[in-house]
GROMACS .gro file of C-alpha atoms in nm:
model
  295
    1UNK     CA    1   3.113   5.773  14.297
    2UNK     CA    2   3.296   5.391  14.228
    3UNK     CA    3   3.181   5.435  13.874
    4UNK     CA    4   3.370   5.755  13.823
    5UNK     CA    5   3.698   5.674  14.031
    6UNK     CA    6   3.703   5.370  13.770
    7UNK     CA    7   3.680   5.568  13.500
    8UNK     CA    8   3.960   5.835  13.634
    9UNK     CA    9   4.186   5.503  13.693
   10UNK     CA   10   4.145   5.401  13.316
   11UNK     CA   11   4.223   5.700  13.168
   12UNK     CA   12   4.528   5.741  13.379
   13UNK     CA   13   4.677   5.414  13.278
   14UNK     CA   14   4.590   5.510  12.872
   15UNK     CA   15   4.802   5.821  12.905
   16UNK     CA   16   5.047   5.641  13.121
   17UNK     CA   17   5.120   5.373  12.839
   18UNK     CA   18   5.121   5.644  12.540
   19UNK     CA   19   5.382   5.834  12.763
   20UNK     CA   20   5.613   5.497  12.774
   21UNK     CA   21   5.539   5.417  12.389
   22UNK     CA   22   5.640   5.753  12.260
   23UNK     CA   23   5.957   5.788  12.473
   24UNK     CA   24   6.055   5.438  12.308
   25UNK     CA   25   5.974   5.558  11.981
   26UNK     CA   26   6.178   5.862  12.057
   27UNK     CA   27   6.506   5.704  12.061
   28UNK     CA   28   6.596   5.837  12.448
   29UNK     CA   29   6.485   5.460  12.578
   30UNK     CA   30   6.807   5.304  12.362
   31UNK     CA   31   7.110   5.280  12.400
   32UNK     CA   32   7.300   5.514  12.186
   33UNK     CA   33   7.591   5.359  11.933
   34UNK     CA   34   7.892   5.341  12.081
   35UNK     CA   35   8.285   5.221  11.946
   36UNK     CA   36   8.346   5.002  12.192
   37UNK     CA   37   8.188   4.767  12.389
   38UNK     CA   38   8.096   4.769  12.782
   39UNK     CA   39   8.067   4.436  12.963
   40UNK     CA   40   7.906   4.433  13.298
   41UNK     CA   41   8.145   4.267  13.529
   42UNK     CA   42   7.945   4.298  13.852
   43UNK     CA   43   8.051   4.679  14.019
   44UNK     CA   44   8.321   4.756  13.749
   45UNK     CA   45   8.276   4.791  13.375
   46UNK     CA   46   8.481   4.659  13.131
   47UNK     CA   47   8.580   4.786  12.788
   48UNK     CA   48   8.669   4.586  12.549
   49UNK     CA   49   8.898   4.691  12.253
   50UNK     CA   50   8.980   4.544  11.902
   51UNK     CA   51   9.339   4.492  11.894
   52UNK     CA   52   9.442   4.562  11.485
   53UNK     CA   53   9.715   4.324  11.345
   54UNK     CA   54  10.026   4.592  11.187
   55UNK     CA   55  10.155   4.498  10.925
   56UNK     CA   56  10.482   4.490  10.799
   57UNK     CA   57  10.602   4.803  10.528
   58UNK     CA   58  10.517   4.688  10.190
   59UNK     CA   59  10.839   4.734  10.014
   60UNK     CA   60  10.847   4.787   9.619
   61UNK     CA   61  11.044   4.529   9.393
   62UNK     CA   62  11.296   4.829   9.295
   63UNK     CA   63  11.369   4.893   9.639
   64UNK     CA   64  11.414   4.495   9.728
   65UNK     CA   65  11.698   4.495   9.450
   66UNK     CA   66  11.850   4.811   9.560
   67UNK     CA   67  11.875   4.673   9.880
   68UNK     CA   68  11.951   4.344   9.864
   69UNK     CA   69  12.140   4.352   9.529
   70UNK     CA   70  12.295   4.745   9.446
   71UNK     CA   71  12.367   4.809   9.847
   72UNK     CA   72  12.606   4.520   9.921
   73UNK     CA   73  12.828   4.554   9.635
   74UNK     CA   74  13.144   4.821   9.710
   75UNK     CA   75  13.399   4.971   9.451
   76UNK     CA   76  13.769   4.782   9.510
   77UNK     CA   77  14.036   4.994   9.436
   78UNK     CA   78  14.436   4.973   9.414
   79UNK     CA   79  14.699   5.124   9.318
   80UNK     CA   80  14.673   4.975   8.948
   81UNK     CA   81  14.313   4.982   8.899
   82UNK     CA   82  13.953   4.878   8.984
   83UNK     CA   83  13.706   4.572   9.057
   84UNK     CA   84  13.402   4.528   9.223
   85UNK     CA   85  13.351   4.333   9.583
   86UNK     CA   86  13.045   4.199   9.752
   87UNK     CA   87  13.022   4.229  10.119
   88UNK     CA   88  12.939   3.876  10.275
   89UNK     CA   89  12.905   3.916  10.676
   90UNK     CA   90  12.904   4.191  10.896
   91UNK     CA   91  13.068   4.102  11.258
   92UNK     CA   92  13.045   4.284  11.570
   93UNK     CA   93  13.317   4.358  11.742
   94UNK     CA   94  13.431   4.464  12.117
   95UNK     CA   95  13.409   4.841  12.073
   96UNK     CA   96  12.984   4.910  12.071
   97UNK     CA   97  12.874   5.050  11.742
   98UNK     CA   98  13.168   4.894  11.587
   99UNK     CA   99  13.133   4.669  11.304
  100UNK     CA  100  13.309   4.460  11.077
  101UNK     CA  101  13.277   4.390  10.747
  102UNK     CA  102  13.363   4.097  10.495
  103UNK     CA  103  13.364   4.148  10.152
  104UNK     CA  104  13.409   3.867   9.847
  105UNK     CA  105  13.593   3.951   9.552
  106UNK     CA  106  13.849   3.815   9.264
  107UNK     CA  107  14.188   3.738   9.360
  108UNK     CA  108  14.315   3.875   9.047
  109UNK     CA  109  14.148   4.302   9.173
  110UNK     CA  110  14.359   4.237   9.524
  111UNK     CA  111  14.675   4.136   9.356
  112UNK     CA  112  14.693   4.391   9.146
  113UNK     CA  113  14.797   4.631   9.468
  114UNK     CA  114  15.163   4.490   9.415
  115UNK     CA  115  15.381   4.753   9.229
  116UNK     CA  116  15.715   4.637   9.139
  117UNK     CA  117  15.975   4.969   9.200
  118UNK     CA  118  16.228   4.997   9.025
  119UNK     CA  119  16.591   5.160   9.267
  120UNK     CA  120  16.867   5.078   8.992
  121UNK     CA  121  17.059   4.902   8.729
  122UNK     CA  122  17.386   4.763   8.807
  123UNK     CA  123  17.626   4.893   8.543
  124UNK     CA  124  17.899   4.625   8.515
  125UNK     CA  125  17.622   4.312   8.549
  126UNK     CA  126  17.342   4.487   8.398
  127UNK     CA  127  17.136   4.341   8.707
  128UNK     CA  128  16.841   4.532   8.806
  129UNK     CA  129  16.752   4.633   9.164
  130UNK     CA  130  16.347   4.637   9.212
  131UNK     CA  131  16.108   4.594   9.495
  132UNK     CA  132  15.775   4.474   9.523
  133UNK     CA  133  15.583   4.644   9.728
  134UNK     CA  134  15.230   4.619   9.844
  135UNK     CA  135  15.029   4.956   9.862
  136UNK     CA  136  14.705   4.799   9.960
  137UNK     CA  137  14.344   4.794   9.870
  138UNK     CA  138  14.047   4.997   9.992
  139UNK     CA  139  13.666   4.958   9.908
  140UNK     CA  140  13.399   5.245   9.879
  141UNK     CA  141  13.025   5.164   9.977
  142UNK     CA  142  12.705   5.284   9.869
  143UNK     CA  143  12.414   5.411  10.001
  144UNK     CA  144  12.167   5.502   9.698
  145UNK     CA  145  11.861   5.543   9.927
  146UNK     CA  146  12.057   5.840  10.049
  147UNK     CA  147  12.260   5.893   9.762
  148UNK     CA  148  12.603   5.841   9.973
  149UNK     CA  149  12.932   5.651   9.941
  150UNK     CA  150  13.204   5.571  10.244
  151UNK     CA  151  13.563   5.472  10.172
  152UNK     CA  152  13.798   5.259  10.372
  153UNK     CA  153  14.095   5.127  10.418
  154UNK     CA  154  14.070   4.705  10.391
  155UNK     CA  155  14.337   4.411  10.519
  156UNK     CA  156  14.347   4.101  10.290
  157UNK     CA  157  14.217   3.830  10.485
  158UNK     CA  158  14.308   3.587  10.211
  159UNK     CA  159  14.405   3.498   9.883
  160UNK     CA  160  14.348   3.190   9.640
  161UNK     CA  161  14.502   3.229   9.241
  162UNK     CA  162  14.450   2.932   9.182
  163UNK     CA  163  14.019   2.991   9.197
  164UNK     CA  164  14.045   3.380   9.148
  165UNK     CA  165  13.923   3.449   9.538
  166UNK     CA  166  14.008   3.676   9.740
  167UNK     CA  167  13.858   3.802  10.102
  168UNK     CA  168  13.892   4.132  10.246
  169UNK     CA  169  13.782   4.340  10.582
  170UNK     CA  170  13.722   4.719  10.698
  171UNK     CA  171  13.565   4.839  11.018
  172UNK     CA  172  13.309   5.095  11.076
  173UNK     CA  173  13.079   5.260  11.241
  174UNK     CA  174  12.805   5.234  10.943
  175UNK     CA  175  12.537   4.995  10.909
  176UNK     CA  176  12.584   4.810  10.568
  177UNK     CA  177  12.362   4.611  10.384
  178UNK     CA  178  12.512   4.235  10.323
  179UNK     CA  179  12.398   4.028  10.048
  180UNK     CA  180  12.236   3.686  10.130
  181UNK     CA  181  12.430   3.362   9.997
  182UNK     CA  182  12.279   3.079   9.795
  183UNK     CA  183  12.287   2.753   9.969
  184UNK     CA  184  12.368   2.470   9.817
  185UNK     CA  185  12.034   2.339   9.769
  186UNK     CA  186  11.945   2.622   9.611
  187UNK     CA  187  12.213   2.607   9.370
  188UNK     CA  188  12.103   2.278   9.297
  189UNK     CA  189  11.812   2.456   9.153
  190UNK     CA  190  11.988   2.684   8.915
  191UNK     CA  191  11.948   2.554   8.548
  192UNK     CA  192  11.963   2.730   8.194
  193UNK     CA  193  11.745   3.027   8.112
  194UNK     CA  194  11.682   3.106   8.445
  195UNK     CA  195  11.677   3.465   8.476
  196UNK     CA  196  12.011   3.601   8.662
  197UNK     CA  197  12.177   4.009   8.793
  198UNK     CA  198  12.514   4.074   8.739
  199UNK     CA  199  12.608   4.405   8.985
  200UNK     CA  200  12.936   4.536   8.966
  201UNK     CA  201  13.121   4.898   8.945
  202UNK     CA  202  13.214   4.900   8.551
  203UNK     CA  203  13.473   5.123   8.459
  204UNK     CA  204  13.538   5.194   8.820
  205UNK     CA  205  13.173   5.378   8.842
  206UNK     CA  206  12.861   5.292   9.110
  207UNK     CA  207  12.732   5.005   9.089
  208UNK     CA  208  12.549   4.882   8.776
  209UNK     CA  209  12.285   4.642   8.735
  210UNK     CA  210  12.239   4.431   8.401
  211UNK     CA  211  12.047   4.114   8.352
  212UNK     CA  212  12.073   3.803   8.137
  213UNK     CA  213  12.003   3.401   8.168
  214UNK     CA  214  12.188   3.129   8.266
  215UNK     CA  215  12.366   3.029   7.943
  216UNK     CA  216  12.598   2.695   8.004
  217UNK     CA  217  12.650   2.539   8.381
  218UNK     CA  218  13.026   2.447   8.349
  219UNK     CA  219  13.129   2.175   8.537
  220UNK     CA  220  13.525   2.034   8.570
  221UNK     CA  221  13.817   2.037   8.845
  222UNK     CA  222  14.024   2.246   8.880
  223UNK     CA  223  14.319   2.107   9.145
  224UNK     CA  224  14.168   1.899   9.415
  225UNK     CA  225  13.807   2.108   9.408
  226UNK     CA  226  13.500   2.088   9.189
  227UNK     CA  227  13.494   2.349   8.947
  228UNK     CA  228  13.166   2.453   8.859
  229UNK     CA  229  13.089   2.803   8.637
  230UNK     CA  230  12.791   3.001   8.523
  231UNK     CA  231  12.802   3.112   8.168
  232UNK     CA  232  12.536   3.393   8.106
  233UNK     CA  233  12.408   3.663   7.921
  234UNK     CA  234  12.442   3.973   8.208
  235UNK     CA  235  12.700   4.207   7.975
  236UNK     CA  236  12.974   4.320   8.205
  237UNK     CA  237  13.306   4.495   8.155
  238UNK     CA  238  13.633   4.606   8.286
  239UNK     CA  239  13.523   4.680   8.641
  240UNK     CA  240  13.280   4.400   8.724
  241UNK     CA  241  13.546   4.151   8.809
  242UNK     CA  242  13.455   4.005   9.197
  243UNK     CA  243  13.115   4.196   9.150
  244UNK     CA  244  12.777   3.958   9.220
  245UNK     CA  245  12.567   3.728   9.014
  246UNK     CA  246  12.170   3.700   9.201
  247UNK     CA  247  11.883   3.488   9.150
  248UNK     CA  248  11.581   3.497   9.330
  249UNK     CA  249  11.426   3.247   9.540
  250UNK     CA  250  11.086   3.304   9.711
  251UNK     CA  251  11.095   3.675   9.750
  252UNK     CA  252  11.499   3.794   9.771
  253UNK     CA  253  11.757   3.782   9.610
  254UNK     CA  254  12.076   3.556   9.632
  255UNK     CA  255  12.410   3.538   9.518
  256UNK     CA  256  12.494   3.242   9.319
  257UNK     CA  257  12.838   3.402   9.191
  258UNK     CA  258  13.088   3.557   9.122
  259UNK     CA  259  13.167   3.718   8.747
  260UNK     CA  260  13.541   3.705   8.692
  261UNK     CA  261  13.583   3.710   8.300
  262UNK     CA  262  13.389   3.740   7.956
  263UNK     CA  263  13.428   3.563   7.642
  264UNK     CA  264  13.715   3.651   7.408
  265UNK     CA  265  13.709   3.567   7.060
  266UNK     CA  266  13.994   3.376   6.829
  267UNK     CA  267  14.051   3.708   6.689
  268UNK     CA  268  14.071   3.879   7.042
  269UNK     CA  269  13.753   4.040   7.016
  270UNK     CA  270  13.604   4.094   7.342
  271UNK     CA  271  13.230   3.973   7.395
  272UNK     CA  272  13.101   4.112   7.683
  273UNK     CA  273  12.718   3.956   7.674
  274UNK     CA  274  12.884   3.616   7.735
  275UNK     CA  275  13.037   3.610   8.068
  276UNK     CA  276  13.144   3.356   8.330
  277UNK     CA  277  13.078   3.345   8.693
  278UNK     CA  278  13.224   3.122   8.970
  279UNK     CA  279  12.978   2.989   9.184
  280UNK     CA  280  12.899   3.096   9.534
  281UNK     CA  281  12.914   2.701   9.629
  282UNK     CA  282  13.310   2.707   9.487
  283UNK     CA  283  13.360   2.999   9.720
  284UNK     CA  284  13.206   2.859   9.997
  285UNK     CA  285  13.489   2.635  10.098
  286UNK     CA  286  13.758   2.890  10.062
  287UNK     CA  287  13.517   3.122  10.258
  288UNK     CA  288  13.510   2.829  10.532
  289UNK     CA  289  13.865   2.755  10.561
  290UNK     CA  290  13.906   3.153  10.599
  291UNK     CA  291  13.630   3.231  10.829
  292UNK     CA  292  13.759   3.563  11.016
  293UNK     CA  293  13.643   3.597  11.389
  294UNK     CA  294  13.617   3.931  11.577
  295UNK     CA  295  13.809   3.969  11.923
   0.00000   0.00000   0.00000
């Protein structure tokens, strides 16, 4: 009887040990794949997650110069006719959602709201009795993303003939794009054939872009200041006085000036592929010594 009970023992273990190796075999003795991971932490389990970096929105080259370049240039109109502006700095104000707005432009667009009216002619002295008066500027902005403009009313901050500047304001309620100034060591950088935007509203239109190079880097003075001037080959025309000149540095685009005139030939022939712009480093210091604050 020993000898069989040892057998019986034997074969249970043999079928005991196939039972174990074929439920291993059979997948149900792991652990199934899971997404995240469990730590044991003693009584309470722990999951731990992958936190994914996001990104920032990739953001085409077209739409960097729309926005940085097209959007912060407005329309400046008067009574007499049409330039171009570039808004500078946008200031907030005491009344929430309110904002205020600085744009950069040519002296010679603002002046031209003065109108001289004539009342009469005095008969015996042949003297005539005029007024000037001042009828104001306004601005229209654009939004091309959405394919929208805004008009407003603007108050001549200040005025300079002398270096064809000219600042202006308007509040509203509408977030505006503003263009990004050059610093001076940037404009240290700028040399000939760099490549160089001109935006401004020709012909009293939108906004139009053209391109060009640096041509000539004009350097004199003009009164007490340093006079310095970017000839180039961006074609602009009636309209694009006070508009933008841009350059880009590492990624955006700058403004490095400000086109006030083109070329005119001996024989009067306009030549509009070879303008002039101020620089943005001239325009600095009248910006400075104007700086407008909000209450």
């Amino acid at each position: 009887m020993s000898r069989w009970k040892t057998c019986l023992v034997s074969i249970m273990v043999v079928f005991f040990c196939v039972g174990s190796v074929a439920i291993t075999q059979d997948g149900r003795g792991e652990n199934p794949p899971q997404e995240t991971t469990v730590v044991d932490a003693g009584s309470t389990a722990v999951e731990e997650t992958v936190e994914t970096e996001v990104l920032p929105p990739v953001v085409d080259e077209i739409t960097l110069k729309q926005n940085e370049m097209r959007d912060t240039t407005v329309l400046v109109q008067t009574r007499q006719g049409s330039g171009s502006g570039t808004i500078i700095e946008c200031l907030e104000t005491d009344t929430d959602g309110m904002f205020r707005y600085i744009v950069l432009t040519n002296a010679h667009v603002t002046h031209s709201r003065f109108v001289t009216i004539l009342h009469a002619v005095d008969s015996l002295t042949g003297k005539v009795r005029a007024e000037r008066v001042d009828t104001g500027c306004g601005v229209i902005a654009f939004d091309h993303e959405k394919r929208d403009w805004f008009q407003y009313t603007t108050t001549v901050v200040a005025e300079d003939m002398q270096y064809d500047l000219a600042l202006l304001s308007f509040f509203t309620e509408q977030k505006l794009a503003v263009a990004r100034l050059a610093d001076n060591e940037m404009l240290d950088q700028v040399r000939v054939f760099d490549e160089v935007f001109a935006i401004g509203c020709q012909l009293g239109r939108a906004p139009s872009p053209t391109t060009g190079i640096v041509s000539q880097i004009i350097t004199g003075n003009n009164g007490e200041k340093e006079w310095v001037i970017y000839g180039n080959t961006a074609q602009i025309t009636p309209g694009s006085s006070g508009g933008g000149l841009f350059k880009k540095y590492e990624g955006h685009y700058y403004m490095i000036g400000i086109p006030f005139r083109v070329v005119i030939a001996g024989n009067g022939q306009i030549i509009p592929h070879l303008s002039h712009a101020i620089s943005i480093g001239v325009a600095m210091d009248f910006i400075d010594q104007n700086s407008v604050t909000c209450p």
